[in-house]
Short mmCIF file of C-alpha atoms and ligand atoms in Angstrom, two decimals:
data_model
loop_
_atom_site.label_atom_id
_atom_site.label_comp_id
_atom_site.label_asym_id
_atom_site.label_seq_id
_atom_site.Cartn_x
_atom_site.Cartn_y
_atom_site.Cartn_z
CA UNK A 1 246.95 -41.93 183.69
CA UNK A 2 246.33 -42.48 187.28
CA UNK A 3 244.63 -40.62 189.65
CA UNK A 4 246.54 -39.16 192.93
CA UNK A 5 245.14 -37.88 196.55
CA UNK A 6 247.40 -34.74 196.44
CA UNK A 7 246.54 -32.74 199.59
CA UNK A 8 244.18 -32.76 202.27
CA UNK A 9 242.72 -30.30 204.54
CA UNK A 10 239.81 -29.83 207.42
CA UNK A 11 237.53 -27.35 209.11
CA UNK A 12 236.37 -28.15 212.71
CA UNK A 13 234.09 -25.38 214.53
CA UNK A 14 234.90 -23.80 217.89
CA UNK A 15 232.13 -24.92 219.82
CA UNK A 16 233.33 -28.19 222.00
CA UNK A 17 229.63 -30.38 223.30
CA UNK A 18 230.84 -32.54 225.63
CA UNK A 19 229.03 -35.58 227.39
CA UNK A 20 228.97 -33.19 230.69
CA UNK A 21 226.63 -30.81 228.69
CA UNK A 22 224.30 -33.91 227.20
CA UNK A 23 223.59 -34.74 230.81
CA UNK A 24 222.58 -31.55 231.55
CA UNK A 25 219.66 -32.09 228.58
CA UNK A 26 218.95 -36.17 228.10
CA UNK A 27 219.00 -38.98 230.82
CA UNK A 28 222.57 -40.17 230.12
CA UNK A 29 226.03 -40.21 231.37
CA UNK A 30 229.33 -39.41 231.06
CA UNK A 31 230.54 -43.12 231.77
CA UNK A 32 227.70 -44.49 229.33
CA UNK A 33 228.81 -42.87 226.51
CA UNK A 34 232.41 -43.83 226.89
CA UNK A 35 232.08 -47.29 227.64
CA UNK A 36 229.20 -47.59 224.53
CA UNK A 37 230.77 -45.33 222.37
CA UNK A 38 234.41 -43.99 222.76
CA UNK A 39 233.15 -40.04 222.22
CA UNK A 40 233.79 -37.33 224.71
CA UNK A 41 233.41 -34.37 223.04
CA UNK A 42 232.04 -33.16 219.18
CA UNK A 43 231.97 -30.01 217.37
CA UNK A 44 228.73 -28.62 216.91
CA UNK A 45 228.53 -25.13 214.32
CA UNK A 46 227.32 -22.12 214.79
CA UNK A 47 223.66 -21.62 214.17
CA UNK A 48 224.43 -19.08 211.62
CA UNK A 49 227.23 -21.70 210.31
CA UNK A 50 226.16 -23.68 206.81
CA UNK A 51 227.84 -27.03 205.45
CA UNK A 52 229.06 -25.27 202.92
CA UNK A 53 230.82 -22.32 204.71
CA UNK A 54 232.25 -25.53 206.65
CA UNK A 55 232.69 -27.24 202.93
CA UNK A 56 234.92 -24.07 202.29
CA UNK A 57 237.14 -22.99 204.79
CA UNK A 58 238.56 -27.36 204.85
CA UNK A 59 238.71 -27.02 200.48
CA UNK A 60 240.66 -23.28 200.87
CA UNK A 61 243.03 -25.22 202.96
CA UNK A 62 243.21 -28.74 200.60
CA UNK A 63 243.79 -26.38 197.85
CA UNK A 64 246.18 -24.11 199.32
CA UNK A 65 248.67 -27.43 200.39
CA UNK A 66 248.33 -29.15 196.86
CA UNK A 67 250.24 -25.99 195.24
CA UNK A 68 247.24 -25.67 192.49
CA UNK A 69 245.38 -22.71 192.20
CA UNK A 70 241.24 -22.51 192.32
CA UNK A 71 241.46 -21.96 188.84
CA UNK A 72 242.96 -25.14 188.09
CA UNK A 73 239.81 -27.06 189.66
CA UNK A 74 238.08 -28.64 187.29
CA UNK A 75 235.34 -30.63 188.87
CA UNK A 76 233.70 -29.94 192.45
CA UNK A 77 231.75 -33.12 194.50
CA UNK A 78 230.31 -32.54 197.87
CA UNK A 79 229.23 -35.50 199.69
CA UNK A 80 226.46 -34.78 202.52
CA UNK A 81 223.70 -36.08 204.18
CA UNK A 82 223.00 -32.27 206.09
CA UNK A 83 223.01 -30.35 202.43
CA UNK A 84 222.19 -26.12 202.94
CA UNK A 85 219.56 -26.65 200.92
CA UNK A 86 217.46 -29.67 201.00
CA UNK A 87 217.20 -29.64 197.20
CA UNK A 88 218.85 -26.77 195.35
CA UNK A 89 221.21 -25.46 194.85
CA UNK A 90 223.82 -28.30 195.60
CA UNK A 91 226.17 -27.82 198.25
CA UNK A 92 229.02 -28.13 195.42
CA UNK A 93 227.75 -25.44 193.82
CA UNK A 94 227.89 -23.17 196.85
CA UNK A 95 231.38 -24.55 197.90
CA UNK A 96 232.59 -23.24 194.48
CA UNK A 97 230.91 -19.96 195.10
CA UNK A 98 232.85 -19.55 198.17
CA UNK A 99 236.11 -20.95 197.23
CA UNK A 100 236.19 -18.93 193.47
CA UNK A 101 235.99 -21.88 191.58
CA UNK A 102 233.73 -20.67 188.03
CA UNK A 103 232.36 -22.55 185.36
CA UNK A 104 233.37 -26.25 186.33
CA UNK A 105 230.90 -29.01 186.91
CA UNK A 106 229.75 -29.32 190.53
CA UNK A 107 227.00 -31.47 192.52
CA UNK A 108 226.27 -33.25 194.92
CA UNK A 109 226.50 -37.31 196.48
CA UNK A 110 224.54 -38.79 199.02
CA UNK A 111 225.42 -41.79 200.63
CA UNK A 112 225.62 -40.89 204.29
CA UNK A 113 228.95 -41.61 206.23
CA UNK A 114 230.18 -43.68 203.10
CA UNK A 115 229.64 -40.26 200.77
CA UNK A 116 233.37 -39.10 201.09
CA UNK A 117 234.36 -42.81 199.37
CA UNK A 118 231.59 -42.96 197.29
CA UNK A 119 233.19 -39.43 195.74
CA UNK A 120 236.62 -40.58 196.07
CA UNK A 121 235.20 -43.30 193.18
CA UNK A 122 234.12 -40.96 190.89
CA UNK A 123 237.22 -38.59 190.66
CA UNK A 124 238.93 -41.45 189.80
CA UNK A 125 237.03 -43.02 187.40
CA UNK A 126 236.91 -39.29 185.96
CA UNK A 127 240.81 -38.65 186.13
CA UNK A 128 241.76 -42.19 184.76
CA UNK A 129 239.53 -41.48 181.60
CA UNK A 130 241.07 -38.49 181.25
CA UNK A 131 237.98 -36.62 181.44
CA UNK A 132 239.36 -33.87 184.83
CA UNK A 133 242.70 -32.92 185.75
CA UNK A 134 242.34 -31.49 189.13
CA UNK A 135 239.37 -32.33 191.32
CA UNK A 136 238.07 -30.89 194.90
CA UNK A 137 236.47 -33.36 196.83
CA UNK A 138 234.36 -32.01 199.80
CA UNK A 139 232.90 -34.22 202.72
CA UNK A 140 231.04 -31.85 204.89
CA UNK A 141 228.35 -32.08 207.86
CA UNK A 142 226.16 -30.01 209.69
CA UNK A 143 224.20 -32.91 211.63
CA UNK A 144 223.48 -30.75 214.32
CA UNK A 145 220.75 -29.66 212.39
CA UNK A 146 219.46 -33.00 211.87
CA UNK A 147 219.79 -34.51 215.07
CA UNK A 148 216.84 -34.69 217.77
CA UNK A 149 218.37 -33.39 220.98
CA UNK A 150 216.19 -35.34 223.19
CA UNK A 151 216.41 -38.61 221.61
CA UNK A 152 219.29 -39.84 223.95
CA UNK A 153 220.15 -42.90 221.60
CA UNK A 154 221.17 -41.12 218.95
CA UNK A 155 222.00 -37.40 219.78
CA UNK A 156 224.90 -37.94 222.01
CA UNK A 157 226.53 -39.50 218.50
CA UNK A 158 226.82 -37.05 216.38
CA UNK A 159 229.07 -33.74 215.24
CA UNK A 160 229.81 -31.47 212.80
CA UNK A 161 232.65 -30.39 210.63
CA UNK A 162 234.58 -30.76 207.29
CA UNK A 163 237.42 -32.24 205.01
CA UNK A 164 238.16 -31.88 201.91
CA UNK A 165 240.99 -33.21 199.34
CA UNK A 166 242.26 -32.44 195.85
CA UNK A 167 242.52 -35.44 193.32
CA UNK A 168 244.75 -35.23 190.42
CA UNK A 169 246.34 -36.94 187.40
CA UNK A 170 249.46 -38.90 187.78
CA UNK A 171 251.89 -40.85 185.24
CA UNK A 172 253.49 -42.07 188.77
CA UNK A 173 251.92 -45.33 190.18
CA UNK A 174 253.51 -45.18 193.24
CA UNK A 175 251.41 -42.38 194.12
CA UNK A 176 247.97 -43.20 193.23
CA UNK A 177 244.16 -44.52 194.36
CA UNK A 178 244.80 -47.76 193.61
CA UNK A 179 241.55 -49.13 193.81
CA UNK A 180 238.02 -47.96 195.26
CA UNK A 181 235.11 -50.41 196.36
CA UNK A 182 231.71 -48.85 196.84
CA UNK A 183 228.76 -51.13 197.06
CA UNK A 184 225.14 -50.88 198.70
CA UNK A 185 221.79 -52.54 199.74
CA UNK A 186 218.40 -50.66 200.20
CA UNK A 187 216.76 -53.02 202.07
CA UNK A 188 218.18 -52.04 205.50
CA UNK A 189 217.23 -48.49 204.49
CA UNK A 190 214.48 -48.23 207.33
CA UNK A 191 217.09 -48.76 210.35
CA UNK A 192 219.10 -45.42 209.53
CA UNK A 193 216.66 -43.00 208.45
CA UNK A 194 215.56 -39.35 208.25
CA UNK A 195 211.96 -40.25 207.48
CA UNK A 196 210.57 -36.42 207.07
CA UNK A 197 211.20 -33.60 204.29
CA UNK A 198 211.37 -35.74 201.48
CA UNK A 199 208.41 -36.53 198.89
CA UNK A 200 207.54 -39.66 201.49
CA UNK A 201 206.06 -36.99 204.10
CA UNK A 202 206.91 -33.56 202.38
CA UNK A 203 207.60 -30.71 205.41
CA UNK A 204 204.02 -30.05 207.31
CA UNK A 205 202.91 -29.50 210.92
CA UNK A 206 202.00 -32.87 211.42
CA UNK A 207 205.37 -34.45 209.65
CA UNK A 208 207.42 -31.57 212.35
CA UNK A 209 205.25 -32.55 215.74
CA UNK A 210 206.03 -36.09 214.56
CA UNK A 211 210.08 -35.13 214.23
CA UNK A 212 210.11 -37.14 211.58
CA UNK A 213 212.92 -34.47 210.17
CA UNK A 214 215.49 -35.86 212.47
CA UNK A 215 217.86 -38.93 211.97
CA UNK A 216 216.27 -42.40 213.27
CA UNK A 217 218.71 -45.02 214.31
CA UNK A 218 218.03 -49.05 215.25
CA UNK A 219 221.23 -48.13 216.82
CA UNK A 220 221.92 -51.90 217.68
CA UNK A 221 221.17 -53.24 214.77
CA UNK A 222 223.05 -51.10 212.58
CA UNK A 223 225.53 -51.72 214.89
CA UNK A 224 225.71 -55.92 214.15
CA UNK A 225 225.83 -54.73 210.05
CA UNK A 226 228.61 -52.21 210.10
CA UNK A 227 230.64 -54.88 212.02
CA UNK A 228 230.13 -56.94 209.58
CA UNK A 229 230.21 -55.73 207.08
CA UNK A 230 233.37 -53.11 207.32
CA UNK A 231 235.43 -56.31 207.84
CA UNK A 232 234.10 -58.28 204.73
CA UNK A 233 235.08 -54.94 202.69
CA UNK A 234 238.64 -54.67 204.07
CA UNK A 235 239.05 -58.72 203.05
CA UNK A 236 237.88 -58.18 199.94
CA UNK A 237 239.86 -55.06 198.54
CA UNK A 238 243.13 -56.71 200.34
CA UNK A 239 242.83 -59.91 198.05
CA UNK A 240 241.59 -58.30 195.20
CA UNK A 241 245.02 -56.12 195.12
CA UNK A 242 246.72 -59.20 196.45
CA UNK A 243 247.82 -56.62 199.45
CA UNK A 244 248.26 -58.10 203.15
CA UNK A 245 247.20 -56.03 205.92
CA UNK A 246 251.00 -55.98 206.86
CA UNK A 247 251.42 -53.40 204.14
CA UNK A 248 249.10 -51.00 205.12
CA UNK A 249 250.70 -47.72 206.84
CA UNK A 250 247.57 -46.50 207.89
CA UNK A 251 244.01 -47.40 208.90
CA UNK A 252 241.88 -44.80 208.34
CA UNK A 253 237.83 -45.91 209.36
CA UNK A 254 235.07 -44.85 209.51
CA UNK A 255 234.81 -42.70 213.08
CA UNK A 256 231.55 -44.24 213.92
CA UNK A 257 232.07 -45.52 217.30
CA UNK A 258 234.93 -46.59 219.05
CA UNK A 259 233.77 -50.25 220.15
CA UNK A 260 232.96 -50.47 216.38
CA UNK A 261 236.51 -49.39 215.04
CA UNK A 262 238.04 -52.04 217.37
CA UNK A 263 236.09 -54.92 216.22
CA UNK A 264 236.94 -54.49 213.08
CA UNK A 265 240.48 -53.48 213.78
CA UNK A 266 240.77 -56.52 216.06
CA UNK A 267 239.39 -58.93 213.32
CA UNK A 268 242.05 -57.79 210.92
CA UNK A 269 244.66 -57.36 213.44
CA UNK A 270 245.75 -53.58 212.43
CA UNK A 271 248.22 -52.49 215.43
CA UNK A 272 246.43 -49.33 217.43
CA UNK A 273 249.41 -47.20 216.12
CA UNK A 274 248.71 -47.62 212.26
CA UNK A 275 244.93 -46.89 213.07
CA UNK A 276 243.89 -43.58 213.19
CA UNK A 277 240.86 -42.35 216.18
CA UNK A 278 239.18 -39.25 215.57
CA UNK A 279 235.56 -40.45 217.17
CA UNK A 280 236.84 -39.37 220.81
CA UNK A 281 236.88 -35.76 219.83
CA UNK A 282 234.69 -35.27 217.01
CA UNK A 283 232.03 -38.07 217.06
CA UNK A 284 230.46 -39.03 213.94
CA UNK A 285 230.53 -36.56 211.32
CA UNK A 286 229.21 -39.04 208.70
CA UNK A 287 230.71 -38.12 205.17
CA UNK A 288 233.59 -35.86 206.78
CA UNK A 289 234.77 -38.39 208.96
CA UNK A 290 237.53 -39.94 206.88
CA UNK A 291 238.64 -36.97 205.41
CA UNK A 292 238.96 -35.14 208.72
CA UNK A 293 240.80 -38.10 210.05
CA UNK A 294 243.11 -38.06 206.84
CA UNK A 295 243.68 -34.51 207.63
CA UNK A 296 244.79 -35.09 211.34
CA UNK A 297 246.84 -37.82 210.59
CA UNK A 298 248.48 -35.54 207.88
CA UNK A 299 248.65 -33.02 210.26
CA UNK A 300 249.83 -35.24 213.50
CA UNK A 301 253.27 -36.08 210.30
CA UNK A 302 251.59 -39.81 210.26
CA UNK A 303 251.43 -39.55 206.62
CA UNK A 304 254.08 -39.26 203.89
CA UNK A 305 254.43 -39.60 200.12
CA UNK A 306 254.23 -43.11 198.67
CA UNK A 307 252.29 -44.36 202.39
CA UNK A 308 249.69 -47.22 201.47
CA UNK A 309 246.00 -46.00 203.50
CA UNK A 310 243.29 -47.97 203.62
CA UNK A 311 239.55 -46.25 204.01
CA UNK A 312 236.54 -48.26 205.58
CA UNK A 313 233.51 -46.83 205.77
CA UNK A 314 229.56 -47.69 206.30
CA UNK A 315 226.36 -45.78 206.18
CA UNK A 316 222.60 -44.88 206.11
CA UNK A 317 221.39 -46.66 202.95
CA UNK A 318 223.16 -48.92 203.49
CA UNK A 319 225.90 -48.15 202.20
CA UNK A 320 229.72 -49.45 202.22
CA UNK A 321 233.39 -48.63 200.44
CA UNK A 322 236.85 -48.65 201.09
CA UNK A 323 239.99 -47.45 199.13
CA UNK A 324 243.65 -48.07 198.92
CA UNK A 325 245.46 -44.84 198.26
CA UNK A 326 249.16 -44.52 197.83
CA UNK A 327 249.38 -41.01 198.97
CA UNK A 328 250.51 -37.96 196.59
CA UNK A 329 251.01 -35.24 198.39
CA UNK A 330 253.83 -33.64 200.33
N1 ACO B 401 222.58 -42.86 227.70
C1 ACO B 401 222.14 -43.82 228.53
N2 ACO B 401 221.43 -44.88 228.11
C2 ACO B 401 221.15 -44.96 226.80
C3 ACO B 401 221.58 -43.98 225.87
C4 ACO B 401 222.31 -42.89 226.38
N3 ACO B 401 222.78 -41.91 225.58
N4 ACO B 401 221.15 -44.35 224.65
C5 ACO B 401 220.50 -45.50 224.78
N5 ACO B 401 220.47 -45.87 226.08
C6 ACO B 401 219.88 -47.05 226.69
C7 ACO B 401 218.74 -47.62 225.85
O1 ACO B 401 217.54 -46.94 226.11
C8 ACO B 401 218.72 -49.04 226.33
O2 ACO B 401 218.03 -49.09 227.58
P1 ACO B 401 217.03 -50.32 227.92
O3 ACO B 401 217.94 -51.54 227.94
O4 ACO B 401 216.50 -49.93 229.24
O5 ACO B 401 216.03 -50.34 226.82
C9 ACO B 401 220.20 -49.37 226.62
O6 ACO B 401 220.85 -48.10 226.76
C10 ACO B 401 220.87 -50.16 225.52
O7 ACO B 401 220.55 -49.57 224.26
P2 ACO B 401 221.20 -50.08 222.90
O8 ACO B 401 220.66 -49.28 221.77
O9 ACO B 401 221.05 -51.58 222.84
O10 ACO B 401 222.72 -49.70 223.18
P3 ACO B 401 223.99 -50.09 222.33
O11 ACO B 401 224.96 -50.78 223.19
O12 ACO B 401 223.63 -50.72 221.02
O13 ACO B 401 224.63 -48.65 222.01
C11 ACO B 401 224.74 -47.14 220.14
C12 ACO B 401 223.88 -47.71 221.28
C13 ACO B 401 225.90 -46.41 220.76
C14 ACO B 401 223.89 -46.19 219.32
C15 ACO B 401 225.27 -48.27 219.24
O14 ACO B 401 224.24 -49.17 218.92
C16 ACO B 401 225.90 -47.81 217.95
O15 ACO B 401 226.92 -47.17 217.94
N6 ACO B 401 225.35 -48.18 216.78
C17 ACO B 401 225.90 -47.95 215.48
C18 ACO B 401 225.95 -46.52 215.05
C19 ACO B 401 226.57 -46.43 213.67
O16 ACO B 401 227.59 -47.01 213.39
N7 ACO B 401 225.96 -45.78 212.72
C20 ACO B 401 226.48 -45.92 211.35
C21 ACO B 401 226.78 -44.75 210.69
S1 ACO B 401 225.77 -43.37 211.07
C22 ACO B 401 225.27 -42.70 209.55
O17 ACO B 401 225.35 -43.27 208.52
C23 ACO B 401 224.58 -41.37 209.61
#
């Protein structure tokens, strides 16, 4: 039995923040951000918006293009690193509330902006042991809520929104994950942090005044690593499938930043049309990134059945992984 990416879908909220309105509020520029970044506009929700209503509206739509019904779900993953709820419930659990999904397993992953890969690894170990037929995946983000709106280095980044896909068993190998790679290493954990909240300084006056709850970035440094070290993973999963880059239809990475995308796409000489760029209109929406690029390219026709994608992707943790999928769906 192997396991297939059947559908896709995506939620992206209405509001547009573009660099015109962070130069109203930090000391930055339209032209800086381009040139350092690629991003000119993000979503940002609503302040009455949650992850998981986010979660929700992207897994209706996943659901509704795979031909299942909610009731055939039979496992529910969110990956996030902005969860409702900073421990319970899980955003899975709510995402099932709100979709109709009762009674199946559901929790949560964090591993940053590699989480929607990281999830991607366990549906199929859970399909391929026959364990789940039909799986919703969910990679949803409302960093807005983490992000420190006067720390110019690393609020001009980020945005939020959602994808979501449905996994399910296959006899046909043509359209199947073929192979996941998900690694990490905790000892860079300090340059991509949100320091506060957490049993290290639980929430207090002093831990707010410090805003220690927001995301801290050594933005160059992390930087010189993802390089790095999104390259080495592509290599690797390439000769361990004895696949050359000239097969791949699509490049799907992690939207990150734009001068980061083209190192890496540069290195491993992927043409610009079989790479997919979401990070101009959405910035980095960490573990909903490659599913809400999936979902454009799916939507832009850029994907069809049997098309060989390759995922990249590298977080807070750190944390890497990157897939080759044979895509299922219609
Ligand atoms: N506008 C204007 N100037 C700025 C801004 C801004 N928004 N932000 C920083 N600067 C200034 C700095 O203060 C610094 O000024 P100085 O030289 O006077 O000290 C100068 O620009 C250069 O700063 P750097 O941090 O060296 O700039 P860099 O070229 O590295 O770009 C950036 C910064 C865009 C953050 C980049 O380092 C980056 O993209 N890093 C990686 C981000 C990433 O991939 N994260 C991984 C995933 S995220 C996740 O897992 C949640």
């Amino acid at each position: 039995m192997y396991a297939s990416l059947k559908s896709i879908g995506s939620y992206v909220p209405e509001k547009v923040m573009s660099n015109a309105d962070f130069e109203k509020i930090v000391d930055t520029s339209d032209e800086w951000i381009v040139q350092r970044t690629g991003i000119k506009n993000r979503r940002i929700a609503a302040p009455n918006q949650t992850t998981s209503d986010m979660g929700a509206l992207a897994a209706k739509k996943a659901i509704e293009r795979s031909g299942l019904d909610k009731d055939d779900i039979d496992l529910v993953i969110c990956a996030t690193l902005s969860p409702d709820h900073l421990c319970m419930p899980s955003t899975a659990c709510l995402i099932s509330d709100k979709v109709g999904i009762r009674d199946v397993m559901a929790f949560d992953v964090s591993a940053a902006c590699s989480g929607f890969v990281y999830i991607l690894s366990i549906a199929k170990a859970f399909i391929e042991s026959g364990a789940k037929k039909n799986i919703l995946l969910v990679g949803a983000e409302k960093i807005s809520s983490l992000v420190d709106y006067t720390d110019r280095g690393t609020c001009i980044l980020f945005g939020d929104g959602a994808g979501a896909a449905i996994i399910s068993a296959t006899e046909d190998k043509n359209e199947a994950i073929i192979d996941v790679h998900a690694s990490a290493d905790g000892k860079y954990s300090d340059l991509l942090i949100t320091p506060g909240c957490g049993s290290t300084y639980p929430c207090s006056a002093d831990m707010m005044e410090k805003k220690l709850q927001y995301i801290k970035m050594a933005g160059n440094e992390v930087f010189k690593v993802a390089v790095r070290t999104l390259t080495r993973d592509v290599v690797d999963i390439l000769k361990t499938n004895e696949i050359k880059s000239e097969d791949v239809d699509l490049f799907i990475p992690h939207q990150a930043n734009l001068r980061i995308i083209e190192a890496v796409r540069n290195k491993l000489k992927f043409s610009k049309e079989k790479t997919v760029f979401t990070v101009g209109k959405y910035g980095n929406t960490s573990a909903a990134s490659i599913p809400m690029a999936m979902s454009d390219a799916y939507e832009e026709g850029r994907l069809k059945k049997g098309d060989l994608m390759l995922l990249d992707t590298f977080g807070g943790g750190f944390t890497w992984a990157s897939a080759l999928i044979r895509f299922g769906g219609n």
